[in-house]
Short mmCIF file of C-alpha atoms in Angstrom, two decimals:
data_model
loop_
_atom_site.label_atom_id
_atom_site.label_comp_id
_atom_site.label_asym_id
_atom_site.label_seq_id
_atom_site.Cartn_x
_atom_site.Cartn_y
_atom_site.Cartn_z
CA UNK Q 55 -0.09 -82.55 17.76
CA UNK Q 56 3.64 -84.15 17.05
CA UNK Q 57 6.85 -82.64 17.25
CA UNK Q 58 10.09 -84.62 16.72
CA UNK Q 59 12.48 -83.39 18.58
CA UNK Q 60 16.35 -85.40 19.16
CA UNK Q 61 17.38 -88.64 20.05
CA UNK Q 62 15.60 -90.39 22.75
CA UNK Q 63 17.35 -91.26 26.26
CA UNK Q 64 18.70 -94.55 26.47
CA UNK Q 65 17.34 -97.13 29.17
CA UNK Q 66 14.54 -98.13 30.18
CA UNK Q 67 12.88 -96.09 26.58
CA UNK Q 68 14.78 -99.28 24.95
CA UNK Q 69 16.54 -98.84 21.52
CA UNK Q 70 15.45 -98.62 18.82
CA UNK Q 71 11.41 -98.02 20.09
CA UNK Q 72 10.18 -93.97 20.28
CA UNK Q 73 9.75 -91.77 23.25
CA UNK Q 74 6.42 -90.26 23.80
CA UNK Q 75 6.34 -86.98 26.01
CA UNK Q 76 2.50 -85.27 26.07
CA UNK Q 77 2.87 -81.34 26.47
CA UNK Q 78 0.60 -78.68 27.21
CA UNK Q 79 0.91 -76.09 23.84
CA UNK Q 80 -0.02 -72.69 26.00
CA UNK Q 81 -3.29 -72.76 23.86
CA UNK Q 82 -4.07 -75.72 25.71
CA UNK Q 83 -3.51 -78.29 23.23
CA UNK Q 84 -1.67 -81.92 23.54
CA UNK Q 85 1.74 -82.31 21.65
CA UNK Q 86 3.59 -85.62 21.64
CA UNK Q 87 7.82 -85.18 21.12
CA UNK Q 88 8.58 -88.68 19.38
CA UNK Q 89 12.30 -89.41 19.95
CA UNK Q 90 14.03 -91.15 17.67
CA UNK Q 91 15.95 -93.96 18.67
CA UNK Q 92 18.91 -96.10 17.33
CA UNK Q 93 20.99 -99.11 18.34
CA UNK Q 94 24.20 -96.82 17.20
CA UNK Q 95 22.76 -93.93 20.02
CA UNK Q 96 23.38 -91.86 16.39
CA UNK Q 97 21.77 -89.96 14.26
CA UNK Q 98 22.20 -89.65 10.11
CA UNK Q 99 23.35 -86.22 8.33
CA UNK Q 100 20.25 -85.96 6.94
CA UNK Q 101 18.15 -87.37 9.01
CA UNK Q 102 19.13 -84.77 11.35
CA UNK Q 103 18.16 -82.49 8.92
CA UNK Q 104 15.09 -83.88 8.21
CA UNK Q 105 14.14 -84.17 11.76
CA UNK Q 106 14.94 -80.72 12.23
CA UNK Q 107 12.35 -79.63 8.83
CA UNK Q 108 9.71 -81.79 11.30
CA UNK Q 109 10.84 -79.67 13.79
CA UNK Q 110 10.33 -75.87 13.12
CA UNK Q 111 7.67 -77.34 10.82
CA UNK Q 112 5.41 -78.62 13.80
CA UNK Q 113 6.58 -75.69 15.73
CA UNK Q 114 5.36 -73.49 14.09
CA UNK Q 115 2.43 -75.49 13.17
CA UNK Q 116 1.19 -75.21 16.50
CA UNK Q 117 2.04 -71.80 17.53
CA UNK Q 118 -0.26 -70.63 15.59
CA UNK Q 119 -2.66 -73.82 17.43
CA UNK Q 120 -1.39 -71.67 20.19
CA UNK Q 121 -2.59 -68.77 19.77
CA UNK Q 122 -4.67 -67.23 22.66
CA UNK Q 123 -8.38 -66.56 21.13
CA UNK Q 124 -10.41 -63.13 21.16
CA UNK Q 125 -13.34 -61.30 20.45
CA UNK Q 126 -13.80 -59.83 16.46
CA UNK Q 127 -12.99 -56.67 16.77
CA UNK Q 128 -15.11 -54.01 16.89
CA UNK Q 129 -16.78 -53.05 12.58
CA UNK Q 130 -16.97 -49.48 11.01
CA UNK Q 131 -19.78 -48.03 12.70
CA UNK Q 132 -21.83 -44.06 13.36
CA UNK Q 133 -21.05 -44.49 17.70
CA UNK Q 134 -17.65 -45.33 18.81
CA UNK Q 135 -17.20 -48.52 20.56
CA UNK Q 136 -16.25 -47.81 24.43
CA UNK Q 137 -13.91 -49.76 27.60
CA UNK Q 138 -17.19 -51.48 28.91
CA UNK Q 139 -18.64 -49.63 32.06
CA UNK Q 140 -16.37 -46.13 30.99
CA UNK Q 141 -17.78 -43.14 29.67
CA UNK Q 142 -17.13 -42.35 25.65
CA UNK Q 143 -14.94 -39.25 26.60
CA UNK Q 144 -12.86 -42.42 28.12
CA UNK Q 145 -10.67 -42.24 25.00
CA UNK Q 146 -10.52 -40.20 21.38
CA UNK Q 147 -9.89 -42.01 18.30
CA UNK Q 148 -11.57 -41.62 14.88
CA UNK Q 149 -14.49 -42.31 15.03
CA UNK Q 150 -15.95 -40.94 18.47
CA UNK Q 151 -14.59 -37.64 17.54
CA UNK Q 152 -18.03 -35.91 16.56
CA UNK Q 153 -18.36 -36.60 20.29
CA UNK Q 154 -15.63 -35.20 21.51
CA UNK Q 155 -15.86 -31.74 19.53
CA UNK Q 156 -19.06 -31.41 21.26
CA UNK Q 157 -17.25 -31.40 24.68
CA UNK Q 158 -14.44 -29.62 23.06
CA UNK Q 159 -15.53 -26.11 24.63
CA UNK Q 160 -16.11 -26.78 28.37
CA UNK Q 161 -12.30 -29.03 27.84
CA UNK Q 162 -10.39 -25.55 26.33
CA UNK Q 163 -12.24 -23.77 28.84
CA UNK Q 164 -10.94 -26.05 32.13
CA UNK Q 165 -7.49 -26.53 30.75
CA UNK Q 166 -7.56 -21.99 30.47
CA UNK Q 167 -9.11 -22.11 33.98
CA UNK Q 168 -5.85 -24.53 35.13
CA UNK Q 169 -3.24 -22.65 34.20
CA UNK Q 170 -4.45 -19.26 35.90
CA UNK Q 171 -3.57 -16.15 35.01
CA UNK Q 172 0.25 -18.02 33.13
CA UNK Q 173 0.55 -19.72 29.93
CA UNK Q 174 -0.88 -23.13 29.54
CA UNK Q 175 2.51 -25.85 29.86
CA UNK Q 176 2.90 -28.51 27.59
CA UNK Q 177 4.76 -31.38 28.47
CA UNK Q 178 5.77 -34.36 25.81
CA UNK Q 179 7.67 -37.45 26.55
CA UNK Q 180 7.87 -39.54 23.68
CA UNK Q 181 9.04 -43.70 23.90
CA UNK Q 182 12.63 -45.16 24.03
CA UNK Q 183 12.24 -47.88 26.12
CA UNK Q 184 15.37 -48.59 28.49
CA UNK Q 185 16.15 -44.38 27.51
CA UNK Q 186 12.49 -43.60 30.23
CA UNK Q 187 15.94 -43.55 32.92
CA UNK Q 188 16.95 -40.32 30.86
CA UNK Q 189 13.70 -38.49 31.15
CA UNK Q 190 13.15 -39.16 34.80
CA UNK Q 191 15.74 -38.35 35.85
CA UNK Q 192 15.44 -34.97 33.55
CA UNK Q 193 12.27 -34.71 35.55
CA UNK Q 194 14.16 -35.47 39.32
CA UNK Q 195 17.12 -33.36 37.95
CA UNK Q 196 14.56 -30.19 37.39
CA UNK Q 197 12.78 -30.26 40.50
CA UNK Q 198 16.10 -29.82 41.77
CA UNK Q 199 17.35 -26.64 40.17
CA UNK Q 200 13.64 -25.72 41.17
CA UNK Q 201 12.39 -24.10 38.15
CA UNK Q 202 10.30 -27.09 36.82
CA UNK Q 203 6.23 -26.39 35.81
CA UNK Q 204 3.18 -28.09 36.87
CA UNK Q 205 1.36 -28.81 33.35
CA UNK Q 206 -2.29 -28.59 32.79
CA UNK Q 207 -1.34 -31.25 29.75
CA UNK Q 208 0.50 -34.58 29.81
CA UNK Q 209 1.25 -36.46 26.99
CA UNK Q 210 2.78 -40.25 26.57
CA UNK Q 211 4.08 -42.64 23.74
CA UNK Q 212 5.44 -46.08 25.16
CA UNK Q 213 7.95 -45.73 27.83
CA UNK Q 214 7.01 -42.17 28.41
CA UNK Q 215 3.33 -43.36 28.77
CA UNK Q 216 4.68 -45.05 32.29
CA UNK Q 217 7.08 -41.78 32.83
CA UNK Q 218 3.40 -39.25 32.77
CA UNK Q 219 1.31 -39.57 35.30
CA UNK Q 220 4.53 -39.07 37.84
CA UNK Q 221 5.38 -36.07 35.74
CA UNK Q 222 1.45 -35.04 35.79
CA UNK Q 223 1.25 -35.46 39.25
CA UNK Q 224 4.98 -33.15 40.10
CA UNK Q 225 7.76 -33.20 41.92
CA UNK Q 226 5.76 -35.47 45.02
CA UNK Q 227 6.21 -38.47 43.29
CA UNK Q 228 9.54 -38.56 42.66
CA UNK Q 229 10.51 -40.29 44.74
CA UNK Q 230 8.44 -43.16 42.39
CA UNK Q 231 9.85 -42.23 39.57
CA UNK Q 232 13.35 -43.23 40.93
CA UNK Q 233 12.38 -46.37 42.09
CA UNK Q 234 11.37 -47.77 38.49
CA UNK Q 235 13.79 -46.03 35.86
CA UNK Q 236 17.18 -46.38 37.70
CA UNK Q 237 18.45 -49.60 37.32
CA UNK Q 238 17.02 -52.33 39.45
CA UNK Q 239 13.34 -52.48 39.28
CA UNK Q 240 14.26 -53.09 34.73
CA UNK Q 241 16.69 -56.09 35.64
CA UNK Q 242 14.16 -58.71 34.91
CA UNK Q 243 11.90 -56.78 32.31
CA UNK Q 244 13.67 -59.01 29.31
CA UNK Q 245 12.57 -62.36 30.15
CA UNK Q 246 12.83 -64.55 26.39
CA UNK Q 247 10.91 -67.33 25.86
CA UNK Q 248 14.49 -68.54 23.55
CA UNK Q 249 12.90 -72.72 22.56
CA UNK Q 250 8.83 -71.77 22.79
CA UNK Q 251 9.71 -68.79 21.04
CA UNK Q 252 6.78 -69.90 18.73
CA UNK Q 253 4.15 -70.39 20.56
CA UNK Q 254 3.91 -67.07 21.65
CA UNK Q 255 3.32 -63.70 20.64
CA UNK Q 256 6.36 -61.94 21.24
CA UNK Q 257 10.00 -62.94 22.00
CA UNK Q 258 9.64 -61.75 25.60
CA UNK Q 259 7.75 -61.96 28.02
CA UNK Q 260 4.33 -60.05 28.53
CA UNK Q 261 4.07 -61.25 32.78
CA UNK Q 262 7.22 -58.85 33.84
CA UNK Q 263 6.47 -55.66 32.30
CA UNK Q 264 2.63 -56.20 33.59
CA UNK Q 265 4.14 -57.04 37.54
CA UNK Q 266 6.20 -53.24 37.14
CA UNK Q 267 2.96 -51.32 36.13
CA UNK Q 268 0.32 -52.68 38.40
CA UNK Q 269 2.76 -52.54 41.18
CA UNK Q 270 2.82 -48.06 40.35
CA UNK Q 271 -0.38 -48.11 39.32
CA UNK Q 272 -1.77 -48.01 43.06
CA UNK Q 273 -5.85 -46.67 44.25
CA UNK Q 274 -3.43 -43.89 45.62
CA UNK Q 275 -2.12 -43.76 42.09
CA UNK Q 276 -5.08 -42.68 40.69
CA UNK Q 277 -7.28 -40.91 43.10
CA UNK Q 278 -4.03 -38.25 42.65
CA UNK Q 279 -4.42 -38.57 39.02
CA UNK Q 280 -8.34 -37.84 39.76
CA UNK Q 281 -7.82 -34.68 41.75
CA UNK Q 282 -5.78 -32.78 39.58
CA UNK Q 283 -8.05 -34.07 36.27
CA UNK Q 284 -10.65 -32.11 38.45
CA UNK Q 285 -9.02 -28.81 38.18
CA UNK Q 286 -9.42 -29.39 34.04
CA UNK Q 287 -5.63 -31.08 33.66
CA UNK Q 288 -5.08 -33.45 30.85
CA UNK Q 289 -3.63 -36.57 31.28
CA UNK Q 290 -3.05 -38.23 28.00
CA UNK Q 291 -2.10 -41.60 26.56
CA UNK Q 292 -1.39 -43.02 23.02
CA UNK Q 293 -1.08 -46.95 22.30
CA UNK Q 294 -2.11 -47.74 18.55
CA UNK Q 295 -5.06 -50.29 18.70
CA UNK Q 296 -3.86 -52.98 15.64
CA UNK Q 297 -7.41 -54.00 14.39
CA UNK Q 298 -8.07 -50.27 12.80
CA UNK Q 299 -4.07 -49.30 12.65
CA UNK Q 300 -5.12 -46.30 14.42
CA UNK Q 301 -3.70 -44.40 17.37
CA UNK Q 302 -6.00 -43.91 20.16
CA UNK Q 303 -5.32 -41.30 22.38
CA UNK Q 304 -6.59 -42.23 26.44
CA UNK Q 305 -7.99 -39.87 28.97
CA UNK Q 306 -6.02 -41.33 31.96
CA UNK Q 307 -8.18 -38.43 34.45
CA UNK Q 308 -11.15 -40.28 33.25
CA UNK Q 309 -10.41 -43.19 33.69
CA UNK Q 310 -8.90 -43.10 37.98
CA UNK Q 311 -11.93 -41.07 37.83
CA UNK Q 312 -14.09 -43.69 37.93
CA UNK Q 313 -12.37 -45.53 40.33
CA UNK Q 314 -12.84 -48.82 41.27
CA UNK Q 315 -10.62 -52.26 40.50
CA UNK Q 316 -11.78 -52.03 37.23
CA UNK Q 317 -10.60 -48.40 36.24
CA UNK Q 318 -7.78 -49.06 38.06
CA UNK Q 319 -6.95 -52.32 35.78
CA UNK Q 320 -7.57 -50.01 32.34
CA UNK Q 321 -5.57 -47.89 34.08
CA UNK Q 322 -2.89 -50.61 33.74
CA UNK Q 323 -3.36 -52.01 31.54
CA UNK Q 324 -3.22 -48.96 29.00
CA UNK Q 325 0.50 -48.29 30.10
CA UNK Q 326 1.01 -51.80 29.40
CA UNK Q 327 -0.33 -51.79 26.11
CA UNK Q 328 1.46 -48.62 25.33
CA UNK Q 329 4.95 -49.61 26.41
CA UNK Q 330 4.08 -52.58 24.59
CA UNK Q 331 6.48 -52.76 21.15
CA UNK Q 332 5.25 -55.06 18.94
CA UNK Q 333 7.47 -58.76 19.18
CA UNK Q 334 8.91 -57.33 21.47
CA UNK Q 335 6.40 -57.69 24.11
CA UNK Q 336 3.16 -58.94 23.58
CA UNK Q 337 0.09 -57.13 22.68
CA UNK Q 338 -2.84 -56.11 24.95
CA UNK Q 339 -6.78 -57.37 24.75
CA UNK Q 340 -9.57 -54.80 25.50
CA UNK Q 341 -12.74 -55.39 25.96
CA UNK Q 342 -14.93 -53.06 24.68
CA UNK Q 343 -18.98 -52.66 23.85
CA UNK Q 344 -20.94 -51.82 21.48
CA UNK Q 345 -24.96 -50.92 21.61
CA UNK Q 346 -24.96 -54.25 23.70
CA UNK Q 347 -22.49 -55.73 21.99
CA UNK Q 348 -18.83 -57.48 22.50
CA UNK Q 349 -15.83 -56.61 20.88
CA UNK Q 350 -11.93 -57.21 21.68
CA UNK Q 351 -9.03 -54.82 20.19
CA UNK Q 352 -6.15 -55.59 20.21
CA UNK Q 353 -3.90 -52.78 21.60
CA UNK Q 354 0.34 -51.99 20.89
CA UNK Q 355 3.18 -49.27 21.88
CA UNK Q 356 1.86 -46.32 20.66
CA UNK Q 357 5.21 -45.45 19.24
CA UNK Q 358 3.95 -47.67 16.53
CA UNK Q 359 1.76 -44.88 14.90
CA UNK Q 360 3.47 -41.75 16.63
CA UNK Q 361 6.37 -41.44 18.52
CA UNK Q 362 5.37 -38.35 21.18
CA UNK Q 363 2.54 -35.66 20.37
CA UNK Q 364 1.50 -32.67 21.49
CA UNK Q 365 -2.42 -30.69 21.30
CA UNK Q 366 -1.87 -29.54 17.49
CA UNK Q 367 -0.46 -32.35 16.08
CA UNK Q 368 -3.99 -34.08 16.59
CA UNK Q 369 -5.85 -31.41 16.73
CA UNK Q 370 -7.91 -33.25 14.81
CA UNK Q 371 -9.21 -35.81 17.77
CA UNK Q 372 -7.63 -32.88 20.60
CA UNK Q 373 -10.19 -30.45 21.28
CA UNK Q 374 -7.53 -27.66 21.76
CA UNK Q 375 -7.29 -24.78 18.60
CA UNK Q 376 -4.53 -22.89 18.41
CA UNK Q 377 -5.56 -19.43 19.84
CA UNK Q 378 -6.25 -21.81 23.25
CA UNK Q 379 -2.46 -22.82 22.78
CA UNK Q 380 -0.93 -19.12 22.43
CA UNK Q 381 1.66 -18.58 23.70
CA UNK Q 382 1.76 -22.01 25.53
CA UNK Q 383 4.99 -23.10 26.03
CA UNK Q 384 5.92 -27.35 25.41
CA UNK Q 385 8.53 -29.13 26.38
CA UNK Q 386 8.83 -32.42 24.62
CA UNK Q 387 11.20 -35.19 26.13
CA UNK Q 388 12.87 -37.66 23.97
CA UNK Q 389 13.92 -40.68 25.46
CA UNK Q 390 16.25 -41.34 22.60
CA UNK Q 391 19.01 -40.26 21.10
CA UNK Q 392 18.62 -38.34 17.20
CA UNK Q 393 21.10 -40.17 16.18
CA UNK Q 394 23.49 -42.79 16.58
CA UNK Q 395 27.19 -43.93 16.05
CA UNK Q 396 29.03 -46.64 13.58
CA UNK Q 397 29.08 -50.02 15.70
CA UNK Q 398 29.09 -53.36 13.65
CA UNK Q 399 26.25 -55.28 14.30
CA UNK Q 400 26.12 -58.71 14.77
CA UNK Q 401 24.72 -61.31 13.15
CA UNK Q 402 21.91 -62.35 15.99
CA UNK Q 403 18.18 -61.79 16.68
CA UNK Q 404 18.99 -59.48 19.18
CA UNK Q 405 21.38 -56.87 18.79
CA UNK Q 406 18.74 -57.06 14.87
CA UNK Q 407 16.24 -56.70 17.05
CA UNK Q 408 17.64 -54.14 19.27
CA UNK Q 409 19.34 -52.12 17.10
CA UNK Q 410 15.94 -51.78 14.44
CA UNK Q 411 14.16 -50.19 16.97
CA UNK Q 412 16.58 -47.97 17.38
CA UNK Q 413 16.51 -46.75 13.57
CA UNK Q 414 12.44 -46.39 14.40
CA UNK Q 415 12.75 -44.65 17.13
CA UNK Q 416 15.74 -42.11 15.98
CA UNK Q 417 13.66 -41.36 12.41
CA UNK Q 418 10.48 -41.25 14.18
CA UNK Q 419 11.43 -39.04 16.82
CA UNK Q 420 13.58 -36.13 14.64
CA UNK Q 421 10.29 -35.90 12.26
CA UNK Q 422 8.10 -35.67 15.12
CA UNK Q 423 10.50 -32.62 16.85
CA UNK Q 424 10.25 -30.81 13.18
CA UNK Q 425 6.70 -30.92 13.55
CA UNK Q 426 5.89 -30.13 16.38
CA UNK Q 427 8.48 -26.89 15.82
CA UNK Q 428 6.98 -26.34 12.59
CA UNK Q 429 3.31 -25.75 14.24
CA UNK Q 430 4.22 -24.53 17.75
CA UNK Q 431 5.78 -21.88 15.65
CA UNK Q 432 2.99 -21.11 13.61
CA UNK Q 433 0.72 -20.78 17.16
CA UNK Q 434 2.83 -18.80 18.62
CA UNK Q 435 4.47 -21.06 21.22
CA UNK Q 436 7.31 -21.24 23.10
CA UNK Q 437 9.42 -25.08 22.34
CA UNK Q 438 11.65 -26.35 23.82
CA UNK Q 439 13.16 -29.65 23.69
CA UNK Q 440 15.66 -32.54 25.14
CA UNK Q 441 17.34 -35.98 23.96
CA UNK Q 442 20.64 -38.21 24.76
CA UNK Q 443 23.04 -36.49 23.23
CA UNK Q 444 24.39 -38.51 19.98
CA UNK Q 445 28.26 -38.76 21.86
CA UNK Q 446 26.64 -41.03 25.73
CA UNK Q 447 27.76 -43.73 25.57
CA UNK Q 448 23.72 -45.39 24.28
CA UNK Q 449 22.85 -48.99 23.74
CA UNK Q 450 20.00 -49.04 23.08
CA UNK Q 451 15.94 -48.90 24.58
CA UNK Q 452 16.47 -52.20 25.22
CA UNK Q 453 19.88 -52.38 27.64
CA UNK Q 454 18.05 -52.57 30.38
CA UNK Q 455 21.15 -53.42 32.31
CA UNK Q 456 20.70 -51.59 35.87
CA UNK Q 457 24.41 -49.77 35.78
CA UNK Q 458 23.44 -48.65 32.51
CA UNK Q 459 19.92 -47.96 33.05
CA UNK Q 460 21.31 -45.96 36.59
CA UNK Q 461 24.23 -43.47 34.86
CA UNK Q 462 21.66 -42.56 31.90
CA UNK Q 463 19.93 -41.82 34.83
CA UNK Q 464 22.19 -39.67 37.24
CA UNK Q 465 23.13 -38.22 34.00
CA UNK Q 466 19.35 -36.64 33.47
CA UNK Q 467 19.58 -35.48 36.85
CA UNK Q 468 23.23 -33.68 36.10
CA UNK Q 469 22.52 -32.42 33.13
CA UNK Q 470 19.08 -30.73 34.90
CA UNK Q 471 20.72 -29.08 38.23
CA UNK Q 472 22.89 -27.16 36.04
CA UNK Q 473 20.51 -26.53 34.09
CA UNK Q 474 21.64 -28.16 31.04
CA UNK Q 475 18.81 -29.98 28.95
CA UNK Q 476 16.80 -27.30 27.38
CA UNK Q 477 17.65 -26.64 23.62
CA UNK Q 478 15.31 -25.34 20.68
CA UNK Q 479 14.73 -27.91 18.30
CA UNK Q 480 17.88 -26.65 16.07
CA UNK Q 481 20.48 -25.58 17.94
CA UNK Q 482 19.89 -29.75 18.97
CA UNK Q 483 19.45 -31.02 15.00
CA UNK Q 484 22.79 -28.65 14.89
CA UNK Q 485 24.33 -29.91 17.23
CA UNK Q 486 23.18 -33.68 15.50
CA UNK Q 487 25.41 -32.37 12.47
CA UNK Q 488 28.15 -31.01 14.61
CA UNK Q 489 28.48 -34.81 16.77
CA UNK Q 490 28.31 -36.98 13.48
CA UNK Q 491 32.19 -35.56 13.09
CA UNK Q 492 32.83 -35.78 17.12
CA UNK Q 493 35.06 -39.19 17.92
CA UNK Q 494 33.99 -41.97 19.37
CA UNK Q 495 35.17 -41.60 22.55
CA UNK Q 496 34.10 -37.99 23.31
CA UNK Q 497 32.93 -37.10 26.51
CA UNK Q 498 29.43 -36.75 26.25
CA UNK Q 499 28.48 -33.22 27.26
CA UNK Q 500 24.87 -32.72 28.34
CA UNK Q 501 22.25 -31.53 26.24
CA UNK Q 502 22.18 -27.89 25.90
CA UNK Q 503 26.24 -27.03 27.48
CA UNK Q 504 25.97 -23.66 28.54
CA UNK Q 505 22.36 -23.42 27.57
CA UNK Q 506 21.59 -22.05 31.96
CA UNK Q 507 17.59 -22.76 31.87
#
């Protein structure tokens, strides 16, 4: 593969010659960069444009050549494909619904047993990138207030999937939540490829996210999750299978119960996949098997297909009916805003991507909460929601600067400690309308000012 790049340096290469510098593309193919040189040391504008066009064309071709190889996706079939060496109950997808329904009565009974004589408590954590600092702070502050319940069902999507295991395990794991989301651990998450972006599947490198999740998904964490899952509690995380364009819900308790390094890696990879915004981070390939044949699945951010989820919203996939959850107390943490203030977007790639992500998250989160409100009301459940108020100076899901992450985390802690965290969906949506008429320099109050839950 040959790429033209600018002028050759003077010196040993001489004038009017071609400098051949061998490189290796990420996919393994050689690249030779040709430096056209002239005795005048300059290249005419027309030549420059030609060189640029050749470079871009060759780079696009190289990007195709450098793509990582993978096995084909599993074709449709009566038997569901599952990760190698794991039971079918490890996840729920359209093609595994029938098998899962056979286990529904037993799972329902265990959830009720885990709740004892009280109501079932459900926590749903949305995506939001850097906004997850708010959700982490809210949980830690809720612990400090002394009113945080144990949840029989915890669900997570995108960055909410990274919070979910610690929310599931309870206050004893608040220190890890603080360590991850208070700023310092996330400051290196966005490392762009820049000049080599066309050779990759994402704008940012995947290794920092991989290393962050790998650090906290330990054998100790898996043992703790497995112990709680054995009581009947459910820890569920959503990814999106790009090959099938569908939501896949993973039962992390089943994965943890498997034990061993293979379980730890799958647990980690599912969380990474759920957090991998397409185009921002690379997808995660998960090897699966069906009837002796192996296939590869490409998984990305669960928020691609589902902003958040609670049991009734996935009744066609999960074994929870309205009767089982009647009287349940459902809490939703939206790690983002329902709206945003108007500001001029710079004509540059990263600001445009960030603004687009914010817009998508706002609209899908609002819609998901509205659907949840209708479902919980019909099913006799209590629903409480919190989110980053529109007045808060939130810079979007890709703003992982430590100072702003810490400020958002502290804000969540403070509002929870003051009992000003939870509101009904109607209260939050009404407040959104009011905030749109609020001056841009107004001080951000807590999500539910005066609401002491």
